[in-house]
Tab-separated table of C-alpha atoms in Angstrom:
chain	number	residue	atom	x	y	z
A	1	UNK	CA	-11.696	2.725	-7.360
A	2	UNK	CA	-11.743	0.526	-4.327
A	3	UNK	CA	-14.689	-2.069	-3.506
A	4	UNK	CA	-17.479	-0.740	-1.932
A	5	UNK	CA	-19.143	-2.211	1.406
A	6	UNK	CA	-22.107	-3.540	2.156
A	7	UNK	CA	-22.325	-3.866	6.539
A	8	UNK	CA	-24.299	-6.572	8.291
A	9	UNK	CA	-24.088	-6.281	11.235
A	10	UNK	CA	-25.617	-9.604	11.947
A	11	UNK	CA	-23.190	-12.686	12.426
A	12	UNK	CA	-23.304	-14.814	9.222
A	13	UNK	CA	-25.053	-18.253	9.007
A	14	UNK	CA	-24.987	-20.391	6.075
A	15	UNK	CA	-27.930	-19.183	4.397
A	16	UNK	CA	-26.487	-15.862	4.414
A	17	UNK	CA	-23.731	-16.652	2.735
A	18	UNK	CA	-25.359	-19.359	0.641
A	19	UNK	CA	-25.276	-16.603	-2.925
A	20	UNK	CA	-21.784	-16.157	-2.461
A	21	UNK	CA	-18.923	-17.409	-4.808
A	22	UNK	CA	-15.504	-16.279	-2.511
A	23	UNK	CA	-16.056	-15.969	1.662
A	24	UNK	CA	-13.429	-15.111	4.038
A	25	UNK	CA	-13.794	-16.892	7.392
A	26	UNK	CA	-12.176	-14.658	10.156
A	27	UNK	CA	-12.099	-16.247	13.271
A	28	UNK	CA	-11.660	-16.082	17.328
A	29	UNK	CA	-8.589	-18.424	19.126
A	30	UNK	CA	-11.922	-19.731	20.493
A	31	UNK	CA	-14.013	-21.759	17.928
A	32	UNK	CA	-17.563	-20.394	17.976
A	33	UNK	CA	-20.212	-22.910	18.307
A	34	UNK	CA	-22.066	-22.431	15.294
A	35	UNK	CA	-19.573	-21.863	12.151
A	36	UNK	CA	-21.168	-22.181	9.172
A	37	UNK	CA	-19.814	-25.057	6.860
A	38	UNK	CA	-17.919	-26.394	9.887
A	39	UNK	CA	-18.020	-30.036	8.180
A	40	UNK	CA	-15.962	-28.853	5.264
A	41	UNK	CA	-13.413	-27.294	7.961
A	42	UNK	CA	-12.680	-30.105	10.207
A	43	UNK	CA	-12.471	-32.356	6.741
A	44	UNK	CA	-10.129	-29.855	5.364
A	45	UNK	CA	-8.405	-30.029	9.027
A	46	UNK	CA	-8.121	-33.499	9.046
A	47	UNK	CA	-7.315	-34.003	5.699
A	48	UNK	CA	-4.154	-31.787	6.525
A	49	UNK	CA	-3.626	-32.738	9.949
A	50	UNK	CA	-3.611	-29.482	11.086
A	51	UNK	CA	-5.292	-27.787	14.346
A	52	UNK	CA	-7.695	-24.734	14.256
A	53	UNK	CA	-5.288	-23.034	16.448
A	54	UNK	CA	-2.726	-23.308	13.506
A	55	UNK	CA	-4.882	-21.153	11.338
A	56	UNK	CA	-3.414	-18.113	12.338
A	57	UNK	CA	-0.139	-19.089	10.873
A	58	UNK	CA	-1.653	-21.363	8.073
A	59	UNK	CA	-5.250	-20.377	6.662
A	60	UNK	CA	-6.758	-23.304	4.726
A	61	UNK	CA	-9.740	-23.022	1.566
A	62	UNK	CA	-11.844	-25.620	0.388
A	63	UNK	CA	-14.544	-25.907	-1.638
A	64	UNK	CA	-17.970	-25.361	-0.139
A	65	UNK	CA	-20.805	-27.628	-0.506
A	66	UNK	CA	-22.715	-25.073	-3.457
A	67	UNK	CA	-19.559	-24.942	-4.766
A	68	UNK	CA	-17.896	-21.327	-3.436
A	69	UNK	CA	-14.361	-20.917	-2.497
A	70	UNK	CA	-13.823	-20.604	1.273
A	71	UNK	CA	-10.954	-19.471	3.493
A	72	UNK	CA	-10.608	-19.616	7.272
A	73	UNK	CA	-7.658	-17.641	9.111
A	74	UNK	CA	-7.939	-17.585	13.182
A	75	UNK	CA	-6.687	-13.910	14.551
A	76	UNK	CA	-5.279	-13.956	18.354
A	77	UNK	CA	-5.678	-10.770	20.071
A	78	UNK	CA	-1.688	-11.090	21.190
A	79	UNK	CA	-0.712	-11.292	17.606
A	80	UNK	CA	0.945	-7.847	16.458
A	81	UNK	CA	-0.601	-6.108	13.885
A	82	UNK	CA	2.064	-6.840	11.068
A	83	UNK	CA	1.202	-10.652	12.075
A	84	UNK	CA	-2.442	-10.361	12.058
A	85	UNK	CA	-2.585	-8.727	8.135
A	86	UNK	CA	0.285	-11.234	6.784
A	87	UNK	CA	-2.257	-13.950	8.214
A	88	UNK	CA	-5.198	-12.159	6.581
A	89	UNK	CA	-3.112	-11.760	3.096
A	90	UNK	CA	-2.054	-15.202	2.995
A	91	UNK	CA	-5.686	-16.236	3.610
A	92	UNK	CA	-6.849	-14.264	1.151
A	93	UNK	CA	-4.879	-14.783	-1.590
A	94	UNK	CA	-6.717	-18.276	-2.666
A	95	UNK	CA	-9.776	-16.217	-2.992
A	96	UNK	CA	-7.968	-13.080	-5.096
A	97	UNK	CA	-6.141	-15.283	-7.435
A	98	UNK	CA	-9.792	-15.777	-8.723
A	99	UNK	CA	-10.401	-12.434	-9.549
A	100	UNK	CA	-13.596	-12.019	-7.945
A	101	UNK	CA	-15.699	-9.230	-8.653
A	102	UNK	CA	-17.335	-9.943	-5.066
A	103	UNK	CA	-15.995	-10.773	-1.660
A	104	UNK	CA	-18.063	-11.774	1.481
A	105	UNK	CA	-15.985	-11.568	4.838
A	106	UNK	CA	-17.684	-13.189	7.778
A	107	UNK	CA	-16.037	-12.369	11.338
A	108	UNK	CA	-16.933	-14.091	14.641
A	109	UNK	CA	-16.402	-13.854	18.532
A	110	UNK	CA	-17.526	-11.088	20.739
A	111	UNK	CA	-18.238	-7.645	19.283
A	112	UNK	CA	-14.642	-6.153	20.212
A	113	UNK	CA	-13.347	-8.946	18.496
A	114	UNK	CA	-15.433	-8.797	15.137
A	115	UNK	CA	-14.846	-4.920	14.712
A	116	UNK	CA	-10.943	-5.303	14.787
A	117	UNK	CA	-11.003	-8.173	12.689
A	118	UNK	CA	-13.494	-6.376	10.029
A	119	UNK	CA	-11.288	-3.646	9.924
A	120	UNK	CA	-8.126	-5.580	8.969
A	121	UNK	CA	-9.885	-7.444	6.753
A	122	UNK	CA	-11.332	-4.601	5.037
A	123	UNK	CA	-7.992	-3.016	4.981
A	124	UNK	CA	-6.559	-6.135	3.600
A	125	UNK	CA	-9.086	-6.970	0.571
A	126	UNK	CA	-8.785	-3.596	-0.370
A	127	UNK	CA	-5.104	-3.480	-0.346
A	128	UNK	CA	-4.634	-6.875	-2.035
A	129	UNK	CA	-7.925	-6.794	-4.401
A	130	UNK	CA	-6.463	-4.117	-6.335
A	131	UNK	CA	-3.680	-5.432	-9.350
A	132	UNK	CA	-0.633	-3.271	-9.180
A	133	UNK	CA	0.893	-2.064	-12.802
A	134	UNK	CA	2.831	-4.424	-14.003
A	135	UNK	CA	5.426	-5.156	-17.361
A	136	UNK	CA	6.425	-8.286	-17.197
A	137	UNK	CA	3.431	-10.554	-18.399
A	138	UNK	CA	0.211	-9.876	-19.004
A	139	UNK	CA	-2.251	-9.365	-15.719
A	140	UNK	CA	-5.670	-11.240	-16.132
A	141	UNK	CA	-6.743	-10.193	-12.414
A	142	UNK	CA	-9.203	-8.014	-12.544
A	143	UNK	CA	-10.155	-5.401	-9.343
A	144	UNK	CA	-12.140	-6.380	-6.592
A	145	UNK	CA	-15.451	-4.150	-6.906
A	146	UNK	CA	-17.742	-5.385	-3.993
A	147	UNK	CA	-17.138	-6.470	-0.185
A	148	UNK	CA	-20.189	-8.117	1.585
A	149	UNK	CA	-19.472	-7.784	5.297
A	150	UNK	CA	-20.998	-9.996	8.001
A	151	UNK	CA	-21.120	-9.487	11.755
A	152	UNK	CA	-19.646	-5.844	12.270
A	153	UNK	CA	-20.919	-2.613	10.802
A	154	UNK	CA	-18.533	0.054	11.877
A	155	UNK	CA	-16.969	3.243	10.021
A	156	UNK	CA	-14.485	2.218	8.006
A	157	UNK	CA	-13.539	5.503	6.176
A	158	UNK	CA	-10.292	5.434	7.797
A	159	UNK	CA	-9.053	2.176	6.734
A	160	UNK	CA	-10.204	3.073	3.001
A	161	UNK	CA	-7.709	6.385	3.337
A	162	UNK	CA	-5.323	4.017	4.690
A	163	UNK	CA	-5.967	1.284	1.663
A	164	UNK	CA	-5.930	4.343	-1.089
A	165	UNK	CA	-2.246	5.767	0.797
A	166	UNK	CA	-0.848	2.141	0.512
A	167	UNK	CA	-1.961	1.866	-3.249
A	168	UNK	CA	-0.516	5.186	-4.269
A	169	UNK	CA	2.774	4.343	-2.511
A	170	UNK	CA	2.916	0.738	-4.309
A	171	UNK	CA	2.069	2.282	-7.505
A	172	UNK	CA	4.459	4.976	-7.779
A	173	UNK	CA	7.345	2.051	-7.015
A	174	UNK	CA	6.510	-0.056	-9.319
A	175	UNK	CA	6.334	2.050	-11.878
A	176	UNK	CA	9.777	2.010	-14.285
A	177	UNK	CA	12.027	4.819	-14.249
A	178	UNK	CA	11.992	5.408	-18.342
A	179	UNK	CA	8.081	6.246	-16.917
A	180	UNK	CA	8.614	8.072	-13.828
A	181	UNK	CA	11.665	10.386	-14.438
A	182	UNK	CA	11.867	12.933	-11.805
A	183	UNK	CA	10.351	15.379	-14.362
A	184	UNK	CA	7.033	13.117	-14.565
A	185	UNK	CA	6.608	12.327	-10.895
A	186	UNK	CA	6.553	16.333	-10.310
A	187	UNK	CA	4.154	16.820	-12.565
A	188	UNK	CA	2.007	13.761	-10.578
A	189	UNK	CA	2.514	15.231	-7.535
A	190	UNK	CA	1.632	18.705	-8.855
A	191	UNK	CA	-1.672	16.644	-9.930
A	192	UNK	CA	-2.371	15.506	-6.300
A	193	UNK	CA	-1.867	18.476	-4.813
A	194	UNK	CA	-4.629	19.941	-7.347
A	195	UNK	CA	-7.395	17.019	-6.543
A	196	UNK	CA	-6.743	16.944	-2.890
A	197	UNK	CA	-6.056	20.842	-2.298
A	198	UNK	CA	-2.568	21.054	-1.475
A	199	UNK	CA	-0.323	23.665	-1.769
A	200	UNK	CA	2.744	22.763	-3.127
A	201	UNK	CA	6.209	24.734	-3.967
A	202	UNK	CA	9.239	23.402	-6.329
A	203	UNK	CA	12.584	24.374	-5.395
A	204	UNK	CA	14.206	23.663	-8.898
A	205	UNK	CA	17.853	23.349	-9.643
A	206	UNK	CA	18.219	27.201	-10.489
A	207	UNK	CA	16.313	27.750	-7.409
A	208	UNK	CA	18.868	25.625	-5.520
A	209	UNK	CA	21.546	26.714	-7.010
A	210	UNK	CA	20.633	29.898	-5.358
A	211	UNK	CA	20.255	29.059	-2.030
A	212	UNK	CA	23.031	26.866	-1.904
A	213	UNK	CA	21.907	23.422	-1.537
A	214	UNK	CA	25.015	22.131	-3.111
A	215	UNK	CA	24.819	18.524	-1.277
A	216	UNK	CA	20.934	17.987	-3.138
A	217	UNK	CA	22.417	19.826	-6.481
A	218	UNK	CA	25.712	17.191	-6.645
A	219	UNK	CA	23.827	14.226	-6.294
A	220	UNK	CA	21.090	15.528	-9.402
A	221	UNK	CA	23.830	17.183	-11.559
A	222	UNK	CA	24.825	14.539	-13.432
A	223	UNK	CA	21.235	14.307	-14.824
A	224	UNK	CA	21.057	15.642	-18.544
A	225	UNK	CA	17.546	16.588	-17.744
A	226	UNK	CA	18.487	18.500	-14.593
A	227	UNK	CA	14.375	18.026	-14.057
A	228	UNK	CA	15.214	17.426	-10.173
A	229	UNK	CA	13.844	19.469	-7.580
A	230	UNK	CA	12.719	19.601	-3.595
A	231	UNK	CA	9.068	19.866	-3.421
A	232	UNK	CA	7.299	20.944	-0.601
A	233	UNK	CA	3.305	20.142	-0.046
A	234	UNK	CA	1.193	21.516	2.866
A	235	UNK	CA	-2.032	20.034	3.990
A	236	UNK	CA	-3.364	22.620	6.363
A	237	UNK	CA	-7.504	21.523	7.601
A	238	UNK	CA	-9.159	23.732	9.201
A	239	UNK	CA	-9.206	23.048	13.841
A	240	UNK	CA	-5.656	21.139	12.842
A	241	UNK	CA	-4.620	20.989	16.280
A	242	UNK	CA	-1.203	19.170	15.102
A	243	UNK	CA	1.671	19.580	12.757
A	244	UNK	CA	3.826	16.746	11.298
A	245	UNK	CA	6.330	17.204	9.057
A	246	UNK	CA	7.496	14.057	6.020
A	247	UNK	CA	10.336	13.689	4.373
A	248	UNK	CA	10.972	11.340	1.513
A	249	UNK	CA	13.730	10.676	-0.833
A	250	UNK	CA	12.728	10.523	-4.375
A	251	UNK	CA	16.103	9.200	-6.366
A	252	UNK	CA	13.793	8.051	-9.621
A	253	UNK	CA	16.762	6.021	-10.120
A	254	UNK	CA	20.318	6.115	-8.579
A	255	UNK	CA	23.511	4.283	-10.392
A	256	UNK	CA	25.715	4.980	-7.445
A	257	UNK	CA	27.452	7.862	-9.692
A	258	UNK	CA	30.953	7.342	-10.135
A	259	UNK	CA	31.171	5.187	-7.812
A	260	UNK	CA	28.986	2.937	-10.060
A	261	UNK	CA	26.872	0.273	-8.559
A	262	UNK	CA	27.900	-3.037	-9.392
A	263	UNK	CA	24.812	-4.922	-11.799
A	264	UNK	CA	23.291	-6.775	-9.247
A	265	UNK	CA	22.749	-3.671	-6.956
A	266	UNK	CA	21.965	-1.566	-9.679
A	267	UNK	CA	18.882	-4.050	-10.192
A	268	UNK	CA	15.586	-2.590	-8.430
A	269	UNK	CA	17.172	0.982	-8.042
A	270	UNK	CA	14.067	2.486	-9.682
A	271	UNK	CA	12.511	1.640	-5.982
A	272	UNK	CA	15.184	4.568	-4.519
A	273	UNK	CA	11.949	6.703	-4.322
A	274	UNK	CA	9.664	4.627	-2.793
A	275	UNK	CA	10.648	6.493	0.724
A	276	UNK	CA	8.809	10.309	-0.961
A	277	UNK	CA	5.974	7.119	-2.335
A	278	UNK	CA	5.417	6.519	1.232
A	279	UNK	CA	5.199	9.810	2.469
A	280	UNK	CA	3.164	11.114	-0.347
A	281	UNK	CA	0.894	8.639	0.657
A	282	UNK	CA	0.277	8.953	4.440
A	283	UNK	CA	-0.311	12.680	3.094
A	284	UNK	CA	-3.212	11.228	0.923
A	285	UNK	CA	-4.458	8.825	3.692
A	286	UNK	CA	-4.255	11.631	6.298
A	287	UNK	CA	-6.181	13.768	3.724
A	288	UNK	CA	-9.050	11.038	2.830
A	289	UNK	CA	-9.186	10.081	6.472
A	290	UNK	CA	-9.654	14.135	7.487
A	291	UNK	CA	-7.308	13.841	10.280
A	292	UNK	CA	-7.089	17.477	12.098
A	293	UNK	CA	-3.415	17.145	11.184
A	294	UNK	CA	-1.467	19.688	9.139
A	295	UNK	CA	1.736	18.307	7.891
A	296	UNK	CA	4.556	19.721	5.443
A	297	UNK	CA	5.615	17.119	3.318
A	298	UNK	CA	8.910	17.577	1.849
A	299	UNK	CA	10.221	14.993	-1.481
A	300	UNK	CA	13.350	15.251	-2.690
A	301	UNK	CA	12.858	14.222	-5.802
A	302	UNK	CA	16.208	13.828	-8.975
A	303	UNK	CA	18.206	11.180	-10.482
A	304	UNK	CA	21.618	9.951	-9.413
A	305	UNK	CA	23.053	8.985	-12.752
A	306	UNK	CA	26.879	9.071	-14.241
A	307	UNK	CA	28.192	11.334	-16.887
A	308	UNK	CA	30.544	14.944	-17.594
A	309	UNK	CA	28.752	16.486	-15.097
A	310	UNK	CA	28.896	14.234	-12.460
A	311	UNK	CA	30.092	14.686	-9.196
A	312	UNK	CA	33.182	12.727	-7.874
A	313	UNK	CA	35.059	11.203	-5.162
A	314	UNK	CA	36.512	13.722	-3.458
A	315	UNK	CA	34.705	17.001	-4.452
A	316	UNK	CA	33.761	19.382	-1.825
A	317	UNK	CA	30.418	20.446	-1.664
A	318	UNK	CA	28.178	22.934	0.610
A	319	UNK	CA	25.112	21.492	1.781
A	320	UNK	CA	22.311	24.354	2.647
A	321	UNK	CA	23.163	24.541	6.317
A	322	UNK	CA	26.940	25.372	5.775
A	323	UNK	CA	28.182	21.811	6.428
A	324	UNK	CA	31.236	21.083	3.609
């Protein structure tokens, strides 16, 4: 579950900000004239002899005066978008590490200014405020549960779809392959398509078998399982005045086959699906956000492992349009 927001639409001064414990700064290339906590910025400037106009490539935190842990990041309008939320991310990470269970965000500048920088930010703390699975050690963070926002009061529902696409994406990658096998992930998507009222049709290996798809069917054969299949989900709203169509390769895990990768490229091949991830979740964003879009989204989901069944160098297959 992703923080919920609390919109003030009135510019933050310190007193408003005085209860909390974590506050993102987002600022204007022009300094407004009355910052709250300025004092602990220039001293945290000086300190570092750095500029304000370097905050957009280096945010700085300091302590504030009651004790809080601030962060101030400067966003140019001629930064690019990718820019603007790696500045935002690196910002807020001091705050994160933390695991707070509340977040203020203060933007500044003129209105135009504050409602494009609320948005990223939102986007951003909901993104990064939410541990991913992990296996490797044990993850004290805990999820971020509320956002106080000062100085813009907007409708954000669209960058919450957008947040809950990214997570579902991220989540799906990271998990292991022992855990997602391609048998698992159809069952997950099968699950999605329930919640969010998708249709969705398997194509199978018998199925494909069938109809000839021999260039899918070679690369999933060697599979003991033979749990691969194409899936193919439809999000159809009512006045969609549009039609997109996704396609996403889901290889749960691919050795190269017999022409086996070598260990260091082998490493991180659980990620081979993380292109059906993505797609699967632009379909949830699009669906959250109620965009009058329909879009087929097709995942070709299977595992390219080595064994008897194989395929090999120099076996001719028939892909489903005729091409050998």
């Amino acid at each position: 579950m992703l923080a919920t927001v609390k919109p003030h639409a009135g510019v933050a001064d310190a007193a408003a900000l005085a209860k909390s414990r974590h506050v993102l700064f987002v600022l204007p290339p022009a300094r407004p004239a009355a910052l709250p906590y300025a004092a602990v910025l220039d001293a945290k400037l000086d300190r570092t002899r750095s500029r304000y106009a370097e905050l957009g490539k280096h945010p700085l935190s300091a302590e504030l005066p009651h004790g809080a842990l601030a962060a101030w990041v400067v966003l140019d309008d001629g930064m690019t978008p990718f820019a603007r939320l790696a500045a935002l991310r690196r910002a807020l990470m001091p705050l994160l590490a933390e695991s707070p269970q509340q977040l203020a965000i203060a933007v500044y500048g003129e209105t135009s200014q504050r409602e494009r920088a609320a948005s990223e930010a939102l986007y951003c703390a909901w993104v990064n405020g939410m541990p991913l699975p992990t296996r490797k050690r044990r993850d004290e963070r805990q999820p971020l549960k509320k956002i106080a926002l000062h100085g813009a009061a907007g409708d954000y529902t669209a960058e919450r779809a957008r947040a809950e696409g990214n997570l579902l994406a991220r989540r799906l990658t990271r998990m292991p392959p022992n855990e997602l096998t391609p048998a698992r992930y159809r069952e997950r998507v099968r699950e999605l398509a329930g919640e969010h009222g998708w249709q969705c049709e398997e194509y199978d290996m018998k199925k494909l078998r069938r109809m000839g798809a021999g260039a899918f069917v070679a690369v999933a054969q060697g599979s003991e399982a033979e749990d691969a299949a194409i899936v193919h989900l439809t999000h159809a709203p009512k006045g969609a005045d549009k039609t997109l169509a996704l396609v996403g390769k889901g290889i749960c895990f691919d050795t190269g086959g017999h022409n086996l990768k070598p260990a260091k490229h082998m490493h991180g091949m659980h990620e081979d699906m993380n292109g059906s991830a993505v797609a699967l979740g632009v379909l949830l964003a699009a669906t959250r956000a109620k965009l009058p879009v329909k879009i087929d989204c097709w995942l070709a989901i299977a595992q390219n492992h080595i064994g008897p069944k194989a395929y090999k160098q120099n076996d001719v297959v028939t892909a489903l349009n005729g091409t050998s």
